[in-house]
């Protein structure tokens, strides 16, 4: 294992270095074995505690939600599906009346709801049911008690985590205006509550007090945005949200994503550098957790170094994950698939990723499976539909969805993140059957 | 629009997937948007199937809609044929593709593939999963077996005395509740009756097997929800009789044997007496006395509900206090069975209505689907799963059929397990105040970890979280109407006394007492009312 070079916090303005643009990207089109954007509701509805997500869709949407949730969460979820029926397709006026009726009943039953998202689906988009007008109409009716927004989580427009992007982008125009002179840091992208609290403590420790998070845990504590807002993306899939924030005057702080010790350090450093935090204050704040992360990773480096890795496209977290596993654990990424490549966001990541790794964007699942079988990686990261069949073929797999449902960001989760990859291999070694 | 959180059935194309995934040598090309591939995980994760479902999705996106989605479908079909070389192909659309009206059937026909291609019309906005499975199976059978049909009006050849009669077993699919084991049990039963199994379909059948369905002497309809349509067509086209009894439970297995023997003109073999199952003796043994009159609520698909209600009544000595189904296609049969028991069947696919009906019926055991398992867990009532929809734990590693004599053994074990056992029940009744008999503890043989989350079966529901009840409870409740007027209030003393009754019968005691109070026009429920009601109703 080579001595790791610390990542320099990239400065704003040099978003696409030559090394990133120079890399060949394998672009694929064909069958895509990915979730649609509705799936993001599974974590978003828990994150924003007074929000409800009403999917306007079909029985397929409802079935997806209960199947993708894996186990059915029987604490009553704050999401539901208004299933369109034949008569709703016949006339759009009727569909709007039906929607009003459904929303009225829902809000009557759930007076605790302060923020209602009408979530578009493939069928509602195809019949051109205008949910933005519906949201406007209903907002006028229920304001100020309930704010009603809309976004599309349809599979024809969004891939898996892009649903969160669409949701947050719909929130941005409603966020309060921050005073122009207010210099504040905004961390964007759903993080586990525990991780959010850790980051807040770290920023406070280095003397950065004005830190806000989007999404907030409640509708009335959403962050204020202004020209002094600087954005750190906690998740890589927030293209539209970042654009919407820029329209409000906020600026992006390019950084690697906070996965692993290096990634977390560089991510924190991007904010610290911008806000002029003193190097010694920064070092003092991160020293203890950074050492814990290094210690925790050491154990897994022994188990995983030299193992090859193949990632199917899923959440757009693939490139940062591969960078982490390669640089901090010593694994060898063979192919890194991503459903969509945002070159600007990924530039600091791609700079660090080995040139021998193939980066592929989009998917033709059958062809990709052929490549994976040829490559015989030690670990394949893939979706739930592919994992068991590949195990049967003798490949060791890691379900990618777990990487979205587990706290993996930050120093104190770096070891947990590595462990997720070690466990399938350990299990293979243990089993004698 | 119907507002829902959880659904009993998926869309009809998932039913078609259950048929395609069950079969060998068949491929399904599905015109569907990106995201619909989630359905693969039902088979690879929940059922732990070792291969991906044989389904190619077009996974179109918004940018494709402006171009040629029809060409996209054709190229997907062409590539699927080249890669998988199936013997036959089914083609269709999911809910979104249905709206863009590309006509997958016509497009495939135009391609002139050298295999049978079967177009499916599955209306997503009016039909559901089981209907989709039945329709798909019917279309496959019709297309592949049809060419071998005799001239209409041809008399069926009489059974040949020298050869064993042959039967097809129709209905088992992928993702079916215990279909894998029911097939083994049914085959064994047929073998004991001197009948050879000709083809099992759709599970593990190839298109070439479907083509020879007509050669069998009769059809065993294992799951009417899936196979009834196809079996009806086979009866009309090939003159093949079909069975009407589903052999779940000792009595139904006896009836099934009698039905098959009548079809083949044979006597019932003496070895196949009810004692071939352990259930009759286990139920008669005195340890089972405590099962007498246990109140059960039954909900699921029609086949399993009808069978479970009969077993509960006749073979376990329970009392069915509520029953219903989400299978609207078979609602009439379930209504009739409920009426025989003096009940009104609950026909719904809204789990909140089912939850309310369970609360109203205050059962001691729920026999249901995974939805009812969750409902029962919240209410602190025991539950056994008897029907789809099911989850990963309902695909057990062990052999666990529902059908035949071994199936009856499995039913006995599975249904008794969630109950509090005989002597424990007495001790709980005698020493209510023992601190270790807290309502928070479940039955002792279930370990101590699962805490009862809320006041169980007590009428007081969901104390720590409001039910979302996004769909209002049914306007027409099946419960005793006297309850709807609102029960008389309980005095503190009576309420305290009620708490001394073990949780698993407390719901019944509360309900009986309130009914008694209403019938006698009492304005409040005192300690005396509680015992008066007890005397009035018996235990």
mmCIF file with all atom_site columns, C-alpha atoms in Angstrom, chain B residues 165-248:
data_model
loop_
_atom_site.group_PDB
_atom_site.id
_atom_site.type_symbol
_atom_site.label_atom_id
_atom_site.label_alt_id
_atom_site.label_comp_id
_atom_site.label_asym_id
_atom_site.label_entity_id
_atom_site.label_seq_id
_atom_site.pdbx_PDB_ins_code
_atom_site.Cartn_x
_atom_site.Cartn_y
_atom_site.Cartn_z
_atom_site.occupancy
_atom_site.B_iso_or_equiv
_atom_site.pdbx_formal_charge
_atom_site.auth_seq_id
_atom_site.auth_comp_id
_atom_site.auth_asym_id
_atom_site.auth_atom_id
_atom_site.pdbx_PDB_model_num
ATOM 1  C CA . UNK B 1 165 ? -54.547 -42.458 -16.138 1.00 0.00 ? 165 UNK B CA 1
ATOM 2  C CA . UNK B 1 166 ? -52.694 -39.182 -16.600 1.00 0.00 ? 166 UNK B CA 1
ATOM 3  C CA . UNK B 1 167 ? -53.396 -35.800 -15.043 1.00 0.00 ? 167 UNK B CA 1
ATOM 4  C CA . UNK B 1 168 ? -51.967 -32.306 -15.511 1.00 0.00 ? 168 UNK B CA 1
ATOM 5  C CA . UNK B 1 169 ? -51.388 -30.199 -12.404 1.00 0.00 ? 169 UNK B CA 1
ATOM 6  C CA . UNK B 1 170 ? -52.285 -26.624 -13.276 1.00 0.00 ? 170 UNK B CA 1
ATOM 7  C CA . UNK B 1 171 ? -51.674 -23.402 -11.387 1.00 0.00 ? 171 UNK B CA 1
ATOM 8  C CA . UNK B 1 172 ? -48.350 -23.394 -9.522  1.00 0.00 ? 172 UNK B CA 1
ATOM 9  C CA . UNK B 1 173 ? -46.282 -20.282 -10.365 1.00 0.00 ? 173 UNK B CA 1
ATOM 10 C CA . UNK B 1 174 ? -43.171 -18.449 -9.305  1.00 0.00 ? 174 UNK B CA 1
ATOM 11 C CA . UNK B 1 175 ? -43.649 -16.412 -6.116  1.00 0.00 ? 175 UNK B CA 1
ATOM 12 C CA . UNK B 1 176 ? -46.609 -18.573 -5.124  1.00 0.00 ? 176 UNK B CA 1
ATOM 13 C CA . UNK B 1 177 ? -47.284 -19.361 -1.483  1.00 0.00 ? 177 UNK B CA 1
ATOM 14 C CA . UNK B 1 178 ? -45.825 -22.886 -0.965  1.00 0.00 ? 178 UNK B CA 1
ATOM 15 C CA . UNK B 1 179 ? -46.493 -23.823 -4.602  1.00 0.00 ? 179 UNK B CA 1
ATOM 16 C CA . UNK B 1 180 ? -43.135 -25.601 -4.770  1.00 0.00 ? 180 UNK B CA 1
ATOM 17 C CA . UNK B 1 181 ? -44.088 -28.029 -1.990  1.00 0.00 ? 181 UNK B CA 1
ATOM 18 C CA . UNK B 1 182 ? -47.783 -28.341 -2.844  1.00 0.00 ? 182 UNK B CA 1
ATOM 19 C CA . UNK B 1 183 ? -46.805 -29.730 -6.241  1.00 0.00 ? 183 UNK B CA 1
ATOM 20 C CA . UNK B 1 184 ? -44.665 -32.445 -4.648  1.00 0.00 ? 184 UNK B CA 1
ATOM 21 C CA . UNK B 1 185 ? -47.448 -33.374 -2.239  1.00 0.00 ? 185 UNK B CA 1
ATOM 22 C CA . UNK B 1 186 ? -50.121 -33.425 -4.939  1.00 0.00 ? 186 UNK B CA 1
ATOM 23 C CA . UNK B 1 187 ? -47.991 -35.541 -7.264  1.00 0.00 ? 187 UNK B CA 1
ATOM 24 C CA . UNK B 1 188 ? -47.454 -38.027 -4.447  1.00 0.00 ? 188 UNK B CA 1
ATOM 25 C CA . UNK B 1 189 ? -51.173 -38.153 -3.750  1.00 0.00 ? 189 UNK B CA 1
ATOM 26 C CA . UNK B 1 190 ? -51.987 -38.739 -7.418  1.00 0.00 ? 190 UNK B CA 1
ATOM 27 C CA . UNK B 1 191 ? -49.373 -41.459 -7.583  1.00 0.00 ? 191 UNK B CA 1
ATOM 28 C CA . UNK B 1 192 ? -50.967 -43.211 -4.612  1.00 0.00 ? 192 UNK B CA 1
ATOM 29 C CA . UNK B 1 193 ? -54.260 -43.069 -6.497  1.00 0.00 ? 193 UNK B CA 1
ATOM 30 C CA . UNK B 1 194 ? -52.661 -44.743 -9.511  1.00 0.00 ? 194 UNK B CA 1
ATOM 31 C CA . UNK B 1 195 ? -52.540 -41.535 -11.548 1.00 0.00 ? 195 UNK B CA 1
ATOM 32 C CA . UNK B 1 196 ? -49.430 -40.372 -13.419 1.00 0.00 ? 196 UNK B CA 1
ATOM 33 C CA . UNK B 1 197 ? -48.615 -36.681 -13.510 1.00 0.00 ? 197 UNK B CA 1
ATOM 34 C CA . UNK B 1 198 ? -48.470 -35.751 -17.175 1.00 0.00 ? 198 UNK B CA 1
ATOM 35 C CA . UNK B 1 199 ? -47.491 -32.063 -17.099 1.00 0.00 ? 199 UNK B CA 1
ATOM 36 C CA . UNK B 1 200 ? -47.144 -29.616 -14.241 1.00 0.00 ? 200 UNK B CA 1
ATOM 37 C CA . UNK B 1 201 ? -47.734 -26.069 -15.522 1.00 0.00 ? 201 UNK B CA 1
ATOM 38 C CA . UNK B 1 202 ? -46.714 -23.342 -15.496 1.00 0.00 ? 202 UNK B CA 1
ATOM 39 C CA . UNK B 1 203 ? -44.081 -24.239 -12.849 1.00 0.00 ? 203 UNK B CA 1
ATOM 40 C CA . UNK B 1 204 ? -41.050 -25.769 -14.604 1.00 0.00 ? 204 UNK B CA 1
ATOM 41 C CA . UNK B 1 205 ? -43.018 -26.447 -17.824 1.00 0.00 ? 205 UNK B CA 1
ATOM 42 C CA . UNK B 1 206 ? -41.557 -25.726 -21.251 1.00 0.00 ? 206 UNK B CA 1
ATOM 43 C CA . UNK B 1 207 ? -43.637 -24.426 -24.161 1.00 0.00 ? 207 UNK B CA 1
ATOM 44 C CA . UNK B 1 208 ? -43.376 -27.928 -25.653 1.00 0.00 ? 208 UNK B CA 1
ATOM 45 C CA . UNK B 1 209 ? -44.973 -29.333 -22.483 1.00 0.00 ? 209 UNK B CA 1
ATOM 46 C CA . UNK B 1 210 ? -47.840 -26.866 -22.752 1.00 0.00 ? 210 UNK B CA 1
ATOM 47 C CA . UNK B 1 211 ? -48.415 -28.111 -26.307 1.00 0.00 ? 211 UNK B CA 1
ATOM 48 C CA . UNK B 1 212 ? -49.144 -31.624 -24.989 1.00 0.00 ? 212 UNK B CA 1
ATOM 49 C CA . UNK B 1 213 ? -51.513 -30.678 -22.173 1.00 0.00 ? 213 UNK B CA 1
ATOM 50 C CA . UNK B 1 214 ? -54.411 -32.118 -24.163 1.00 0.00 ? 214 UNK B CA 1
ATOM 51 C CA . UNK B 1 215 ? -52.985 -35.646 -23.880 1.00 0.00 ? 215 UNK B CA 1
ATOM 52 C CA . UNK B 1 216 ? -53.878 -35.953 -20.179 1.00 0.00 ? 216 UNK B CA 1
ATOM 53 C CA . UNK B 1 217 ? -57.115 -37.542 -18.987 1.00 0.00 ? 217 UNK B CA 1
ATOM 54 C CA . UNK B 1 218 ? -58.010 -34.727 -16.640 1.00 0.00 ? 218 UNK B CA 1
ATOM 55 C CA . UNK B 1 219 ? -56.699 -31.550 -15.031 1.00 0.00 ? 219 UNK B CA 1
ATOM 56 C CA . UNK B 1 220 ? -56.033 -30.868 -11.390 1.00 0.00 ? 220 UNK B CA 1
ATOM 57 C CA . UNK B 1 221 ? -56.743 -27.197 -10.715 1.00 0.00 ? 221 UNK B CA 1
ATOM 58 C CA . UNK B 1 222 ? -54.390 -26.521 -7.847  1.00 0.00 ? 222 UNK B CA 1
ATOM 59 C CA . UNK B 1 223 ? -54.944 -22.767 -7.613  1.00 0.00 ? 223 UNK B CA 1
ATOM 60 C CA . UNK B 1 224 ? -58.193 -21.588 -9.207  1.00 0.00 ? 224 UNK B CA 1
ATOM 61 C CA . UNK B 1 225 ? -57.036 -17.936 -9.155  1.00 0.00 ? 225 UNK B CA 1
ATOM 62 C CA . UNK B 1 226 ? -54.325 -18.862 -11.659 1.00 0.00 ? 226 UNK B CA 1
ATOM 63 C CA . UNK B 1 227 ? -55.556 -21.928 -13.517 1.00 0.00 ? 227 UNK B CA 1
ATOM 64 C CA . UNK B 1 228 ? -59.336 -21.748 -13.643 1.00 0.00 ? 228 UNK B CA 1
ATOM 65 C CA . UNK B 1 229 ? -59.510 -19.845 -16.942 1.00 0.00 ? 229 UNK B CA 1
ATOM 66 C CA . UNK B 1 230 ? -57.047 -22.131 -18.724 1.00 0.00 ? 230 UNK B CA 1
ATOM 67 C CA . UNK B 1 231 ? -58.620 -25.305 -17.302 1.00 0.00 ? 231 UNK B CA 1
ATOM 68 C CA . UNK B 1 232 ? -62.035 -24.129 -18.451 1.00 0.00 ? 232 UNK B CA 1
ATOM 69 C CA . UNK B 1 233 ? -60.723 -23.686 -21.995 1.00 0.00 ? 233 UNK B CA 1
ATOM 70 C CA . UNK B 1 234 ? -59.067 -27.120 -21.904 1.00 0.00 ? 234 UNK B CA 1
ATOM 71 C CA . UNK B 1 235 ? -62.344 -28.630 -20.771 1.00 0.00 ? 235 UNK B CA 1
ATOM 72 C CA . UNK B 1 236 ? -64.243 -27.005 -23.625 1.00 0.00 ? 236 UNK B CA 1
ATOM 73 C CA . UNK B 1 237 ? -61.578 -27.729 -26.227 1.00 0.00 ? 237 UNK B CA 1
ATOM 74 C CA . UNK B 1 238 ? -60.246 -31.146 -25.278 1.00 0.00 ? 238 UNK B CA 1
ATOM 75 C CA . UNK B 1 239 ? -63.140 -32.407 -23.165 1.00 0.00 ? 239 UNK B CA 1
ATOM 76 C CA . UNK B 1 240 ? -60.783 -32.765 -20.181 1.00 0.00 ? 240 UNK B CA 1
ATOM 77 C CA . UNK B 1 241 ? -62.610 -32.786 -16.857 1.00 0.00 ? 241 UNK B CA 1
ATOM 78 C CA . UNK B 1 242 ? -61.088 -30.735 -14.049 1.00 0.00 ? 242 UNK B CA 1
ATOM 79 C CA . UNK B 1 243 ? -61.053 -31.035 -10.288 1.00 0.00 ? 243 UNK B CA 1
ATOM 80 C CA . UNK B 1 244 ? -62.983 -28.557 -8.171  1.00 0.00 ? 244 UNK B CA 1
ATOM 81 C CA . UNK B 1 245 ? -61.613 -29.368 -4.715  1.00 0.00 ? 245 UNK B CA 1
ATOM 82 C CA . UNK B 1 246 ? -58.354 -27.850 -3.501  1.00 0.00 ? 246 UNK B CA 1
ATOM 83 C CA . UNK B 1 247 ? -56.813 -30.411 -1.141  1.00 0.00 ? 247 UNK B CA 1
ATOM 84 C CA . UNK B 1 248 ? -55.952 -28.166 1.816   1.00 0.00 ? 248 UNK B CA 1
#
